[in-house]
Short mmCIF file of C-alpha atoms (C1' of nucleotides) in Angstrom, two decimals:
data_model
loop_
_atom_site.label_atom_id
_atom_site.label_comp_id
_atom_site.label_asym_id
_atom_site.label_seq_id
_atom_site.Cartn_x
_atom_site.Cartn_y
_atom_site.Cartn_z
CA MET A 164 -17.96 -9.21 9.89
CA SER A 165 -14.91 -8.49 7.76
CA ARG A 166 -15.50 -10.94 4.96
CA ARG A 167 -11.78 -11.56 4.62
CA SER A 168 -12.29 -13.35 1.40
CA GLY A 169 -9.59 -12.74 -1.12
CA ILE A 170 -6.47 -14.39 -2.00
CA LEU A 171 -4.54 -14.02 1.21
CA GLU A 172 -6.83 -16.20 3.26
CA PHE A 173 -6.64 -18.91 0.67
CA ALA A 174 -2.87 -18.82 0.53
CA VAL A 175 -2.55 -18.78 4.30
CA LEU A 176 -4.82 -21.76 4.75
CA GLY A 177 -3.02 -23.61 1.98
CA LEU A 178 0.42 -23.04 3.38
CA LEU A 179 -0.62 -23.85 6.92
CA ARG A 180 -2.17 -27.05 5.75
CA GLU A 181 1.21 -28.19 4.61
CA SER A 182 2.70 -27.42 7.99
CA PRO A 183 2.13 -25.10 10.94
CA MET A 184 4.11 -21.89 10.97
CA HIS A 185 4.35 -18.54 12.65
CA GLY A 186 3.47 -15.31 10.89
CA TYR A 187 6.93 -14.15 10.03
CA GLU A 188 7.87 -17.35 8.30
CA LEU A 189 4.51 -17.58 6.62
CA ARG A 190 5.08 -14.25 5.02
CA LYS A 191 8.43 -15.31 3.63
CA ARG A 192 6.93 -18.41 2.07
CA LEU A 193 4.18 -16.27 0.66
CA ASN A 194 6.76 -14.14 -1.10
CA THR A 195 9.03 -16.89 -2.38
CA SER A 196 7.15 -20.07 -3.14
CA LEU A 197 3.99 -18.37 -4.19
CA GLY A 198 5.06 -14.81 -4.33
CA VAL A 199 6.24 -14.72 -7.87
CA PHE A 200 3.12 -12.69 -8.39
CA ARG A 201 2.17 -10.94 -5.19
CA ALA A 202 4.02 -9.70 -2.16
CA PHE A 203 2.08 -9.48 1.04
CA SER A 204 2.94 -7.30 3.98
CA TYR A 205 2.54 -7.87 7.69
CA GLY A 206 -0.09 -5.21 7.70
CA SER A 207 -2.39 -7.57 5.88
CA LEU A 208 -1.09 -10.89 7.10
CA TYR A 209 -1.49 -10.49 10.85
CA PRO A 210 -5.03 -9.13 10.78
CA CYS A 211 -5.92 -11.97 8.43
CA LEU A 212 -4.48 -14.55 10.81
CA LYS A 213 -6.39 -13.01 13.68
CA ALA A 214 -9.65 -13.13 11.80
CA LEU A 215 -9.08 -16.76 10.90
CA VAL A 216 -8.49 -17.57 14.53
CA GLN A 217 -11.71 -15.85 15.51
CA GLN A 218 -13.53 -17.88 12.90
CA GLY A 219 -12.15 -21.02 14.42
CA ARG A 220 -10.20 -22.05 11.34
CA LEU A 221 -6.84 -21.62 13.02
CA ILE A 222 -5.50 -22.04 16.50
CA GLU A 223 -2.53 -20.25 17.99
CA GLU A 224 0.12 -22.23 19.74
CA PRO A 225 3.02 -20.85 21.75
CA GLY A 226 6.51 -20.90 20.20
CA ASN A 227 9.21 -23.56 19.71
CA THR A 228 7.79 -25.32 16.71
CA SER A 229 9.37 -28.73 17.09
CA GLU A 230 13.00 -27.78 17.06
CA ASP A 231 14.62 -29.61 19.91
CA ALA A 232 17.74 -27.67 19.34
CA VAL A 233 17.05 -24.08 20.43
CA PRO A 234 14.20 -25.47 22.47
CA LEU A 235 12.68 -22.99 24.85
CA SER A 236 13.15 -19.25 25.15
CA GLY A 237 11.99 -19.03 21.55
CA ARG A 238 12.24 -15.55 20.22
CA ARG A 239 9.66 -13.47 22.02
CA GLY A 240 6.11 -14.51 21.49
CA ARG A 241 6.42 -16.46 18.29
CA ILE A 242 2.93 -17.67 17.73
CA VAL A 243 2.59 -20.77 15.66
CA TYR A 244 -0.62 -21.18 13.71
CA ARG A 245 -2.17 -24.53 12.98
CA LEU A 246 -5.23 -25.45 10.97
CA THR A 247 -8.21 -26.72 12.92
CA ALA A 248 -10.44 -29.44 11.54
CA GLU A 249 -12.88 -26.76 10.54
CA GLY A 250 -10.14 -24.80 8.85
CA LYS A 251 -9.14 -27.84 6.88
CA GLU A 252 -12.69 -28.46 5.83
CA HIS A 253 -13.10 -24.84 4.84
CA PHE A 254 -9.96 -24.92 2.73
CA GLU A 255 -11.15 -28.02 0.97
CA GLU A 256 -14.37 -26.28 0.11
CA LEU A 257 -12.39 -23.40 -1.32
CA LEU A 258 -10.28 -25.83 -3.30
CA ALA A 259 -13.36 -27.43 -4.80
CA GLN A 260 -14.85 -24.14 -5.95
CA THR A 261 -14.67 -23.54 -9.67
CA GLY A 262 -16.50 -20.24 -9.81
CA PRO A 263 -15.45 -17.79 -12.51
CA ASP A 264 -13.21 -16.10 -9.99
CA ALA A 265 -10.87 -19.04 -10.05
CA TRP A 266 -9.40 -18.17 -13.42
CA GLU A 267 -8.98 -14.47 -13.06
CA ASP A 268 -5.42 -13.22 -13.18
CA GLU A 269 -4.97 -12.77 -9.47
CA HIS A 270 -6.63 -15.98 -8.34
CA PHE A 271 -5.38 -18.37 -10.95
CA GLY A 272 -1.76 -18.34 -9.87
CA ILE A 273 -2.57 -19.18 -6.31
CA ARG A 274 -5.06 -21.83 -7.32
CA PHE A 275 -2.42 -23.42 -9.47
CA ALA A 276 0.10 -23.32 -6.67
CA PHE A 277 -2.15 -25.60 -4.65
CA PHE A 278 -3.02 -27.97 -7.46
CA GLY A 279 -1.09 -30.61 -5.60
CA GLN A 280 -3.96 -30.70 -3.13
CA THR A 281 -6.69 -30.34 -5.71
CA SER A 282 -8.63 -33.15 -7.35
CA ARG A 283 -8.00 -33.78 -11.01
CA ASP A 284 -11.40 -32.79 -12.30
CA VAL A 285 -11.25 -29.46 -10.52
CA ARG A 286 -7.77 -28.94 -11.87
CA VAL A 287 -8.95 -29.54 -15.40
CA ARG A 288 -11.94 -27.29 -14.97
CA VAL A 289 -9.82 -24.45 -13.67
CA LEU A 290 -7.27 -24.84 -16.44
CA GLU A 291 -9.98 -24.88 -19.08
CA GLY A 292 -11.73 -21.93 -17.52
CA ARG A 293 -8.51 -20.01 -17.54
CA ARG A 294 -7.87 -20.91 -21.12
CA SER A 295 -11.22 -19.83 -22.43
CA ARG A 296 -10.91 -16.65 -20.42
CA LEU A 297 -7.67 -15.89 -22.20
CA GLU A 298 -9.14 -16.81 -25.54
CA GLU A 299 -11.92 -14.30 -25.03
CA ARG A 300 -9.33 -11.74 -24.26
CA LEU A 301 -7.42 -12.60 -27.41
CA ALA A 302 -10.54 -12.25 -29.50
CA LYS A 303 -11.15 -8.84 -28.06
CA MET A 304 -7.59 -7.76 -28.71
CA ARG A 305 -7.73 -8.95 -32.29
CA ALA A 306 -11.01 -7.15 -32.82
CA SER A 307 -9.60 -3.96 -31.44
CA LEU A 308 -6.52 -4.27 -33.62
CA SER A 309 -8.50 -4.78 -36.81
CA ARG A 310 -10.60 -1.72 -36.08
CA THR A 311 -8.49 0.52 -38.26
CA ARG A 312 -9.86 3.74 -36.90
CA GLU A 313 -8.65 4.12 -33.40
CA ARG A 314 -5.24 4.60 -34.92
CA LEU A 315 -2.61 3.84 -32.34
CA ASP A 316 0.94 4.97 -32.51
CA ASP A 317 3.79 2.54 -32.99
CA TYR A 318 4.51 2.08 -29.30
CA THR A 319 0.95 1.31 -28.32
CA LEU A 320 0.85 -1.12 -31.19
CA GLU A 321 4.06 -2.81 -30.14
CA LEU A 322 2.77 -3.07 -26.60
CA GLN A 323 -0.39 -4.77 -27.75
CA ARG A 324 1.52 -7.08 -30.05
CA HIS A 325 3.74 -8.16 -27.19
CA GLY A 326 0.76 -8.53 -24.90
CA MET A 327 -1.01 -10.74 -27.38
CA GLU A 328 2.00 -12.93 -27.81
CA SER A 329 2.22 -13.40 -24.08
CA VAL A 330 -1.38 -14.42 -23.89
CA GLU A 331 -1.01 -16.81 -26.80
CA ARG A 332 1.96 -18.35 -25.08
CA GLU A 333 -0.02 -18.90 -21.93
CA VAL A 334 -2.81 -20.50 -23.92
CA ARG A 335 -0.38 -22.99 -25.42
CA TRP A 336 1.00 -23.71 -21.99
CA LEU A 337 -2.47 -24.36 -20.62
CA THR A 338 -3.29 -26.63 -23.51
CA GLU A 339 -0.25 -28.74 -22.80
CA LEU A 340 -1.15 -28.94 -19.14
CA ILE A 341 -4.71 -29.92 -19.87
CA GLU A 342 -3.59 -32.64 -22.21
CA SER A 343 -1.16 -34.02 -19.72
CA GLU A 344 -3.86 -33.99 -17.06
CA ARG A 345 -6.14 -35.97 -19.31
CA ALA A 346 -3.36 -38.34 -20.26
CA GLY A 347 -3.56 -39.75 -16.75
CA ARG A 348 -6.31 -42.19 -17.77
CA ASP A 349 -9.77 -40.72 -18.16
CA ARG A 350 -12.14 -41.29 -21.05
CA ARG A 351 -14.40 -38.55 -19.67
CA THR A 352 -17.60 -39.28 -17.74
CA ASP A 353 -17.12 -43.03 -17.65
CA ALA A 354 -15.02 -44.54 -14.94
CA PRO A 355 -16.83 -44.76 -11.59
CA GLU A 356 -14.11 -42.94 -9.69
CA GLU A 357 -10.52 -42.38 -10.60
CA ARG A 358 -7.87 -43.77 -8.36
CA GLN A 359 -5.16 -41.19 -8.22
CA SER A 360 -1.66 -42.29 -7.53
CA GLU A 361 0.95 -42.00 -10.22
CA GLU A 362 -0.43 -38.94 -11.91
CA THR A 363 1.76 -36.26 -10.40
CA GLY A 364 4.12 -38.67 -8.75
CA GLY A 365 2.10 -38.28 -5.58
CA GLN A 366 4.38 -36.02 -3.62
CA PRO A 367 4.08 -36.55 0.11
CA ARG A 368 2.21 -33.74 1.78
CA HIS A 369 2.59 -32.97 5.43
CA GLN A 370 6.11 -34.04 6.00
CA GLY A 371 5.74 -31.97 9.18
CA GLY A 372 8.53 -30.15 10.91
CA ASN A 373 10.53 -27.87 8.70
CA PRO A 374 14.31 -27.60 8.86
CA PRO A 375 15.59 -25.30 11.59
CA ASP A 376 17.05 -23.05 8.90
CA PRO A 377 14.89 -19.97 8.47
CA SER A 378 16.58 -18.89 5.19
CA GLU A 379 16.99 -15.26 4.42
CA GLU A 380 14.58 -12.45 3.75
CA THR A 381 13.53 -11.74 0.19
CA THR A 382 14.49 -8.10 0.87
CA MET B 35 -6.42 16.70 -0.34
CA SER B 36 -6.99 13.48 -2.21
CA ARG B 37 -3.56 12.95 -3.67
CA ARG B 38 -5.04 11.33 -6.76
CA SER B 39 -1.66 10.20 -7.90
CA GLY B 40 -1.65 6.78 -9.42
CA ILE B 41 -2.02 5.41 -12.77
CA LEU B 42 -5.47 6.64 -13.65
CA GLU B 43 -4.58 10.29 -13.56
CA PHE B 44 -1.62 9.67 -15.79
CA ALA B 45 -3.66 7.75 -18.33
CA VAL B 46 -6.44 10.33 -18.33
CA LEU B 47 -4.08 13.21 -18.90
CA GLY B 48 -2.29 11.28 -21.61
CA LEU B 49 -5.42 10.38 -23.51
CA LEU B 50 -6.89 13.85 -23.18
CA ARG B 51 -3.69 15.33 -24.49
CA GLU B 52 -4.24 13.49 -27.72
CA SER B 53 -7.75 14.87 -28.01
CA PRO B 54 -10.57 16.12 -25.78
CA MET B 55 -13.20 13.59 -24.81
CA HIS B 56 -16.09 13.03 -22.47
CA GLY B 57 -15.93 10.56 -19.62
CA TYR B 58 -17.80 7.72 -21.20
CA GLU B 59 -15.60 7.62 -24.25
CA LEU B 60 -12.50 8.09 -22.19
CA ARG B 61 -13.31 5.01 -20.26
CA LYS B 62 -13.69 2.94 -23.39
CA ARG B 63 -10.35 4.07 -24.71
CA LEU B 64 -8.87 3.26 -21.33
CA ASN B 65 -10.09 -0.29 -21.66
CA THR B 66 -9.16 -0.93 -25.28
CA SER B 67 -6.10 1.05 -26.33
CA LEU B 68 -4.44 0.87 -22.97
CA GLY B 69 -6.62 -1.55 -21.16
CA VAL B 70 -4.84 -4.70 -22.06
CA PHE B 71 -3.77 -4.59 -18.47
CA ARG B 72 -6.27 -2.71 -16.37
CA ALA B 73 -9.94 -1.99 -16.64
CA PHE B 74 -11.17 1.14 -14.97
CA SER B 75 -14.69 1.77 -13.84
CA TYR B 76 -16.76 4.93 -13.75
CA GLY B 77 -16.57 4.87 -10.02
CA SER B 78 -12.93 5.82 -10.24
CA LEU B 79 -12.91 7.73 -13.48
CA TYR B 80 -15.45 10.43 -12.72
CA PRO B 81 -14.09 11.37 -9.31
CA CYS B 82 -10.64 11.52 -10.87
CA LEU B 83 -11.85 13.86 -13.60
CA LYS B 84 -13.49 16.06 -11.03
CA ALA B 85 -10.36 16.30 -8.97
CA LEU B 86 -8.31 17.18 -12.02
CA VAL B 87 -10.74 19.95 -12.84
CA GLN B 88 -10.45 21.32 -9.34
CA GLN B 89 -6.70 21.30 -9.68
CA GLY B 90 -7.00 23.34 -12.81
CA ARG B 91 -5.48 20.68 -15.06
CA LEU B 92 -8.69 20.10 -16.98
CA ILE B 93 -11.63 22.22 -18.02
CA GLU B 94 -15.13 21.01 -18.68
CA GLU B 95 -16.86 22.03 -21.87
CA PRO B 96 -20.49 21.41 -22.75
CA GLY B 97 -21.34 18.67 -25.28
CA ASN B 98 -21.25 18.32 -29.09
CA THR B 99 -17.54 17.79 -29.52
CA SER B 100 -17.06 18.99 -33.07
CA GLU B 101 -19.51 16.74 -34.87
CA ASP B 102 -21.51 18.91 -37.24
CA ALA B 103 -23.68 15.95 -38.00
CA VAL B 104 -25.75 15.18 -34.89
CA PRO B 105 -25.08 18.75 -33.84
CA LEU B 106 -27.07 19.89 -30.87
CA SER B 107 -29.29 17.97 -28.50
CA GLY B 108 -26.25 15.86 -27.69
CA ARG B 109 -27.13 13.07 -25.33
CA ARG B 110 -27.85 14.61 -21.97
CA GLY B 111 -25.09 16.57 -20.39
CA ARG B 112 -22.08 15.09 -22.10
CA ILE B 113 -19.19 16.96 -20.59
CA VAL B 114 -16.11 17.15 -22.72
CA TYR B 115 -12.82 17.46 -20.89
CA ARG B 116 -9.87 19.32 -22.31
CA LEU B 117 -6.36 19.79 -20.96
CA THR B 118 -5.44 23.24 -19.74
CA ALA B 119 -1.98 24.64 -20.25
CA GLU B 120 -1.22 23.71 -16.67
CA GLY B 121 -2.49 20.21 -17.24
CA LYS B 122 -0.25 19.85 -20.23
CA GLU B 123 2.71 21.05 -18.28
CA HIS B 124 1.90 18.69 -15.44
CA PHE B 125 1.64 15.74 -17.76
CA GLU B 126 4.99 16.58 -19.28
CA GLU B 127 6.51 16.60 -15.82
CA LEU B 128 5.05 13.18 -15.18
CA LEU B 129 6.38 11.95 -18.50
CA ALA B 130 9.87 13.10 -17.61
CA GLN B 131 9.93 11.33 -14.27
CA THR B 132 12.08 8.24 -14.15
CA GLY B 133 11.65 7.36 -10.52
CA PRO B 134 11.76 3.67 -9.60
CA ASP B 135 7.98 3.61 -9.77
CA ALA B 136 8.13 3.93 -13.52
CA TRP B 137 9.22 0.35 -14.06
CA GLU B 138 6.99 -1.44 -11.66
CA ASP B 139 4.50 -3.83 -13.21
CA GLU B 140 1.50 -1.55 -13.00
CA HIS B 141 3.18 1.64 -14.11
CA PHE B 142 5.40 0.34 -16.85
CA GLY B 143 2.62 -0.58 -19.25
CA ILE B 144 1.04 2.81 -19.12
CA ARG B 145 4.36 4.56 -19.38
CA PHE B 146 5.13 2.55 -22.47
CA ALA B 147 1.76 3.34 -23.98
CA PHE B 148 2.70 7.02 -23.98
CA PHE B 149 6.23 6.56 -25.24
CA GLY B 150 5.14 8.32 -28.38
CA GLN B 151 5.07 11.52 -26.35
CA THR B 152 8.19 10.76 -24.34
CA SER B 153 11.71 11.88 -25.14
CA ARG B 154 14.16 9.24 -26.22
CA ASP B 155 16.47 9.41 -23.23
CA VAL B 156 13.59 8.96 -20.82
CA ARG B 157 12.33 6.08 -22.92
CA VAL B 158 15.69 4.38 -22.73
CA ARG B 159 15.98 4.98 -19.02
CA VAL B 160 12.58 3.50 -18.36
CA LEU B 161 13.25 0.48 -20.54
CA GLU B 162 16.58 -0.13 -18.84
CA GLY B 163 15.09 0.34 -15.42
CA ARG B 164 12.42 -2.16 -16.24
CA ARG B 165 14.93 -4.62 -17.53
CA SER B 166 17.19 -4.52 -14.52
CA ARG B 167 14.11 -4.80 -12.30
CA LEU B 168 13.19 -8.00 -14.07
CA GLU B 169 16.73 -9.27 -13.91
CA GLU B 170 16.73 -8.83 -10.17
CA ARG B 171 13.56 -10.79 -10.03
CA LEU B 172 15.07 -13.54 -12.13
CA ALA B 173 18.06 -13.76 -9.85
CA LYS B 174 15.79 -14.13 -6.87
CA MET B 175 13.78 -16.82 -8.56
CA ARG B 176 16.87 -18.76 -9.53
CA ALA B 177 18.20 -18.50 -6.02
CA SER B 178 14.96 -19.78 -4.58
CA LEU B 179 14.91 -22.65 -7.04
CA SER B 180 18.43 -23.76 -6.24
CA ARG B 181 17.65 -23.76 -2.52
CA THR B 182 16.92 -27.46 -2.48
CA ARG B 183 15.25 -27.43 0.87
CA GLU B 184 11.99 -25.64 0.47
CA ARG B 185 10.94 -28.59 -1.62
CA LEU B 186 8.03 -27.59 -3.77
CA ASP B 187 5.65 -29.95 -5.39
CA ASP B 188 5.53 -30.44 -9.13
CA TYR B 189 2.84 -27.87 -9.75
CA THR B 190 4.50 -25.10 -7.82
CA LEU B 191 7.66 -25.92 -9.67
CA GLU B 192 5.96 -25.84 -13.03
CA LEU B 193 4.38 -22.53 -12.15
CA GLN B 194 7.72 -21.02 -11.28
CA ARG B 195 9.32 -22.43 -14.39
CA HIS B 196 6.66 -20.87 -16.55
CA GLY B 197 6.90 -17.62 -14.65
CA MET B 198 10.63 -17.48 -15.17
CA GLU B 199 10.28 -18.13 -18.85
CA SER B 200 7.84 -15.29 -19.15
CA VAL B 201 10.18 -12.93 -17.40
CA GLU B 202 13.09 -14.04 -19.55
CA ARG B 203 10.98 -13.41 -22.60
CA GLU B 204 10.19 -9.90 -21.48
CA VAL B 205 13.85 -9.24 -20.84
CA ARG B 206 14.71 -10.23 -24.39
CA TRP B 207 11.93 -8.02 -25.67
CA LEU B 208 13.23 -5.07 -23.69
CA THR B 209 16.73 -5.65 -24.95
CA GLU B 210 15.57 -5.51 -28.52
CA LEU B 211 13.65 -2.34 -27.85
CA ILE B 212 16.59 -0.69 -26.15
CA GLU B 213 18.86 -1.56 -29.02
CA SER B 214 16.45 -0.23 -31.55
CA GLU B 215 16.12 2.98 -29.53
CA ARG B 216 19.86 3.41 -29.54
CA ALA B 217 20.08 2.60 -33.22
CA GLY B 218 18.43 5.93 -33.92
CA ARG B 219 21.82 7.73 -33.85
CA ASP B 220 23.31 8.24 -30.41
CA ARG B 221 26.85 7.45 -29.32
CA ARG B 222 25.87 8.19 -25.72
CA THR B 223 26.64 11.45 -23.93
CA ASP B 224 28.15 13.13 -26.95
CA ALA B 225 25.89 14.93 -29.35
CA PRO B 226 24.76 18.33 -28.03
CA GLU B 227 21.08 17.60 -28.51
CA GLU B 228 19.45 14.97 -30.62
CA ARG B 229 17.11 16.03 -33.36
CA GLN B 230 14.30 13.55 -33.33
CA SER B 231 12.45 12.90 -36.53
CA GLU B 232 12.81 9.55 -38.25
CA GLU B 233 13.25 7.48 -35.10
CA THR B 234 9.75 6.11 -34.68
CA GLY B 235 8.44 7.35 -37.96
CA GLY B 236 7.27 10.48 -36.17
CA GLN B 237 3.59 9.77 -35.94
CA PRO B 238 1.57 12.97 -35.90
CA ARG B 239 0.25 13.72 -32.45
CA HIS B 240 -2.68 15.94 -31.87
CA GLN B 241 -4.57 15.43 -35.04
CA GLY B 242 -7.43 17.00 -33.09
CA GLY B 243 -11.08 16.09 -33.53
CA ASN B 244 -11.84 12.43 -33.36
CA PRO B 245 -14.12 10.66 -35.86
CA PRO B 246 -17.84 10.91 -35.03
CA ASP B 247 -17.91 7.16 -34.58
CA PRO B 248 -18.04 6.25 -30.90
CA SER B 249 -17.26 2.53 -31.49
CA GLU B 250 -18.79 -0.10 -29.30
CA GLU B 251 -18.44 -1.14 -25.68
CA THR B 252 -15.79 -3.65 -24.74
CA THR B 253 -18.36 -5.60 -22.72
"C1'" DT C 292 -43.68 1.42 -24.22
"C1'" DT C 293 -40.09 -0.87 -23.32
"C1'" DC C 294 -35.43 -2.11 -24.03
"C1'" DG C 295 -30.64 -1.16 -24.99
"C1'" DT C 296 -27.09 2.08 -25.11
"C1'" DC C 297 -25.28 6.40 -23.91
"C1'" DA C 298 -24.02 9.23 -20.10
"C1'" DT C 299 -23.03 10.93 -15.39
"C1'" DG C 300 -22.54 10.44 -10.89
"C1'" DT C 301 -22.28 8.87 -5.43
"C1'" DA C 302 -21.85 5.92 -1.08
"C1'" DA C 303 -20.23 2.02 0.79
"C1'" DT C 304 -16.88 -1.25 0.71
"C1'" DG C 305 -12.77 -3.87 -0.22
"C1'" DG C 306 -8.43 -5.50 0.02
"C1'" DG C 307 -4.52 -4.22 0.43
"C1'" DT C 308 -0.11 -0.93 1.65
"C1'" DT C 309 2.93 2.33 4.45
"C1'" DA C 310 4.61 3.97 8.33
"C1'" DC C 311 4.95 3.44 12.74
"C1'" DA C 312 5.57 1.29 17.55
"C1'" DT C 313 7.52 -2.31 20.20
"C1'" DG C 314 10.62 -5.54 21.81
"C1'" DA C 315 13.49 -9.92 21.95
"C1'" DT C 316 17.70 -12.30 20.24
"C1'" DT C 317 21.93 -12.95 17.88
"C1'" DA C 318 26.42 -11.51 15.96
"C1'" DC C 319 30.00 -8.35 16.13
"C1'" DG D 39 26.70 -2.05 23.67
"C1'" DT D 40 25.04 -1.61 19.32
"C1'" DA D 41 23.43 -3.11 14.93
"C1'" DA D 42 20.89 -6.47 12.22
"C1'" DT D 43 17.42 -9.63 12.08
"C1'" DC D 44 13.55 -11.88 14.00
"C1'" DA D 45 8.89 -11.17 15.40
"C1'" DT D 46 4.35 -9.07 16.25
"C1'" DG D 47 1.17 -5.74 15.82
"C1'" DT D 48 -1.88 -1.19 14.77
"C1'" DA D 49 -3.74 3.01 12.54
"C1'" DA D 50 -4.08 5.73 8.77
"C1'" DC D 51 -4.45 5.81 4.23
"C1'" DC D 52 -4.81 4.52 -0.94
"C1'" DC D 53 -6.69 3.43 -5.03
"C1'" DA D 54 -9.75 1.32 -6.86
"C1'" DT D 55 -14.38 -1.50 -7.28
"C1'" DT D 56 -19.44 -2.61 -6.65
"C1'" DA D 57 -23.86 -1.43 -6.45
"C1'" DC D 58 -26.82 1.83 -6.88
"C1'" DA D 59 -29.46 6.10 -8.62
"C1'" DT D 60 -30.63 8.99 -12.39
"C1'" DG D 61 -31.93 10.21 -16.81
"C1'" DA D 62 -31.92 11.12 -22.01
"C1'" DC D 63 -32.37 9.05 -26.55
"C1'" DG D 64 -33.15 5.75 -30.47
"C1'" DA D 65 -35.08 1.68 -32.19
"C1'" DA D 66 -38.26 -2.39 -32.00
#
DNA sequence: TTCGTCATGTAATGGGTTACATGATTAC
DNA sequence: GTAATCATGTAACCCATTACATGACGAA
């Protein structure tokens, strides 16, 4: 019950995979690192966490994360959430999915944000999917502009012009990204299995234990 | 009951002010002219229309819009909606509002789309509101980038970089628009009341009676 | 006669927000 | 001792979507 699909679950699992956190902090990260697009509220976050616990993807642990300073007497309850093995597995399945959802406006951003944990071929597929999605949209916009009836006033026109430019810009951006993904050795359907190491610089995941500084609210 | 505020109502009133239409056509216009951003479905449109009728802002009229060709036997029911005097008044009130909602992502686009029917000072206020909203956002992004802890991987970084560029681009766009609005004579809080005529070319509103061509689905 | 498009509608659901309630801890 | 921030949670609502049901009409 309560499918709890959607973007939030994905983001939560992704962030918790990097390191365990409690809800309050999780929400902040959601609205800074990833939150350029969306801002989540506690009203959605906590129920989501609960559901994930019930599904066995997360476990709750009592407070004091790892900070030896300020050790016990952690503020009130302070429940730290950690991914279970099952949760990890589930997240990896989600990462591997390249369904048409992956390149819709809302999903794409969050997918991209976790590209660091995504295999190269999935990355490329998502980028290409996104690009062709946008190209469809462009075609439609151009068609609608050339339809001379349906006369729009100057403002509507300006709005569409600006919109189209934005989309074109994103297409160029995607093209660059795709090329640079391919540049990392890959003649397409040849090599038995890529070794991935220097491609993105291989940033270390899971450094575990965040600095004791909570940093301020986004307001 | 059923507040029915939101964006849809605004768009519906705005489109119907330009000329009466039936639901099906309305929806198409929603998804082409204005729909660069949002796509509405019948499931929201029809209930909205009904509510507006109940509130006395719209009246339903039976079929055959004004097309002398294909005169009677119009496809099934075909209910044409027309703004009442009260509806018109209500829409004008909405147009005049410059509450902080007006420059949020979702609202701004639709507000802009009806700038043709908006007075210049409101236009400027909305544009400026939007711009300072985006500038706030930029400041926040820059702050979060300079916070060196909170180390993000390359992809997250790239995403934020691209996001910031997009926002900066929109800010420049807004600035140009604001300047060109001001260029239309206006030394700010001086002139008793502007006469508006040549500012946007004064496109004729309300040409009344749309062409008999329904134009195709956006699919 | 069947298919595609036009055309209208409803019930169930979805995925989130707002506002509220609670309380501990820290800084002044 | 009081205000701000940290921290967790719930209930009520919002605004829309999906899937479905219905049916007329024109063209192949």
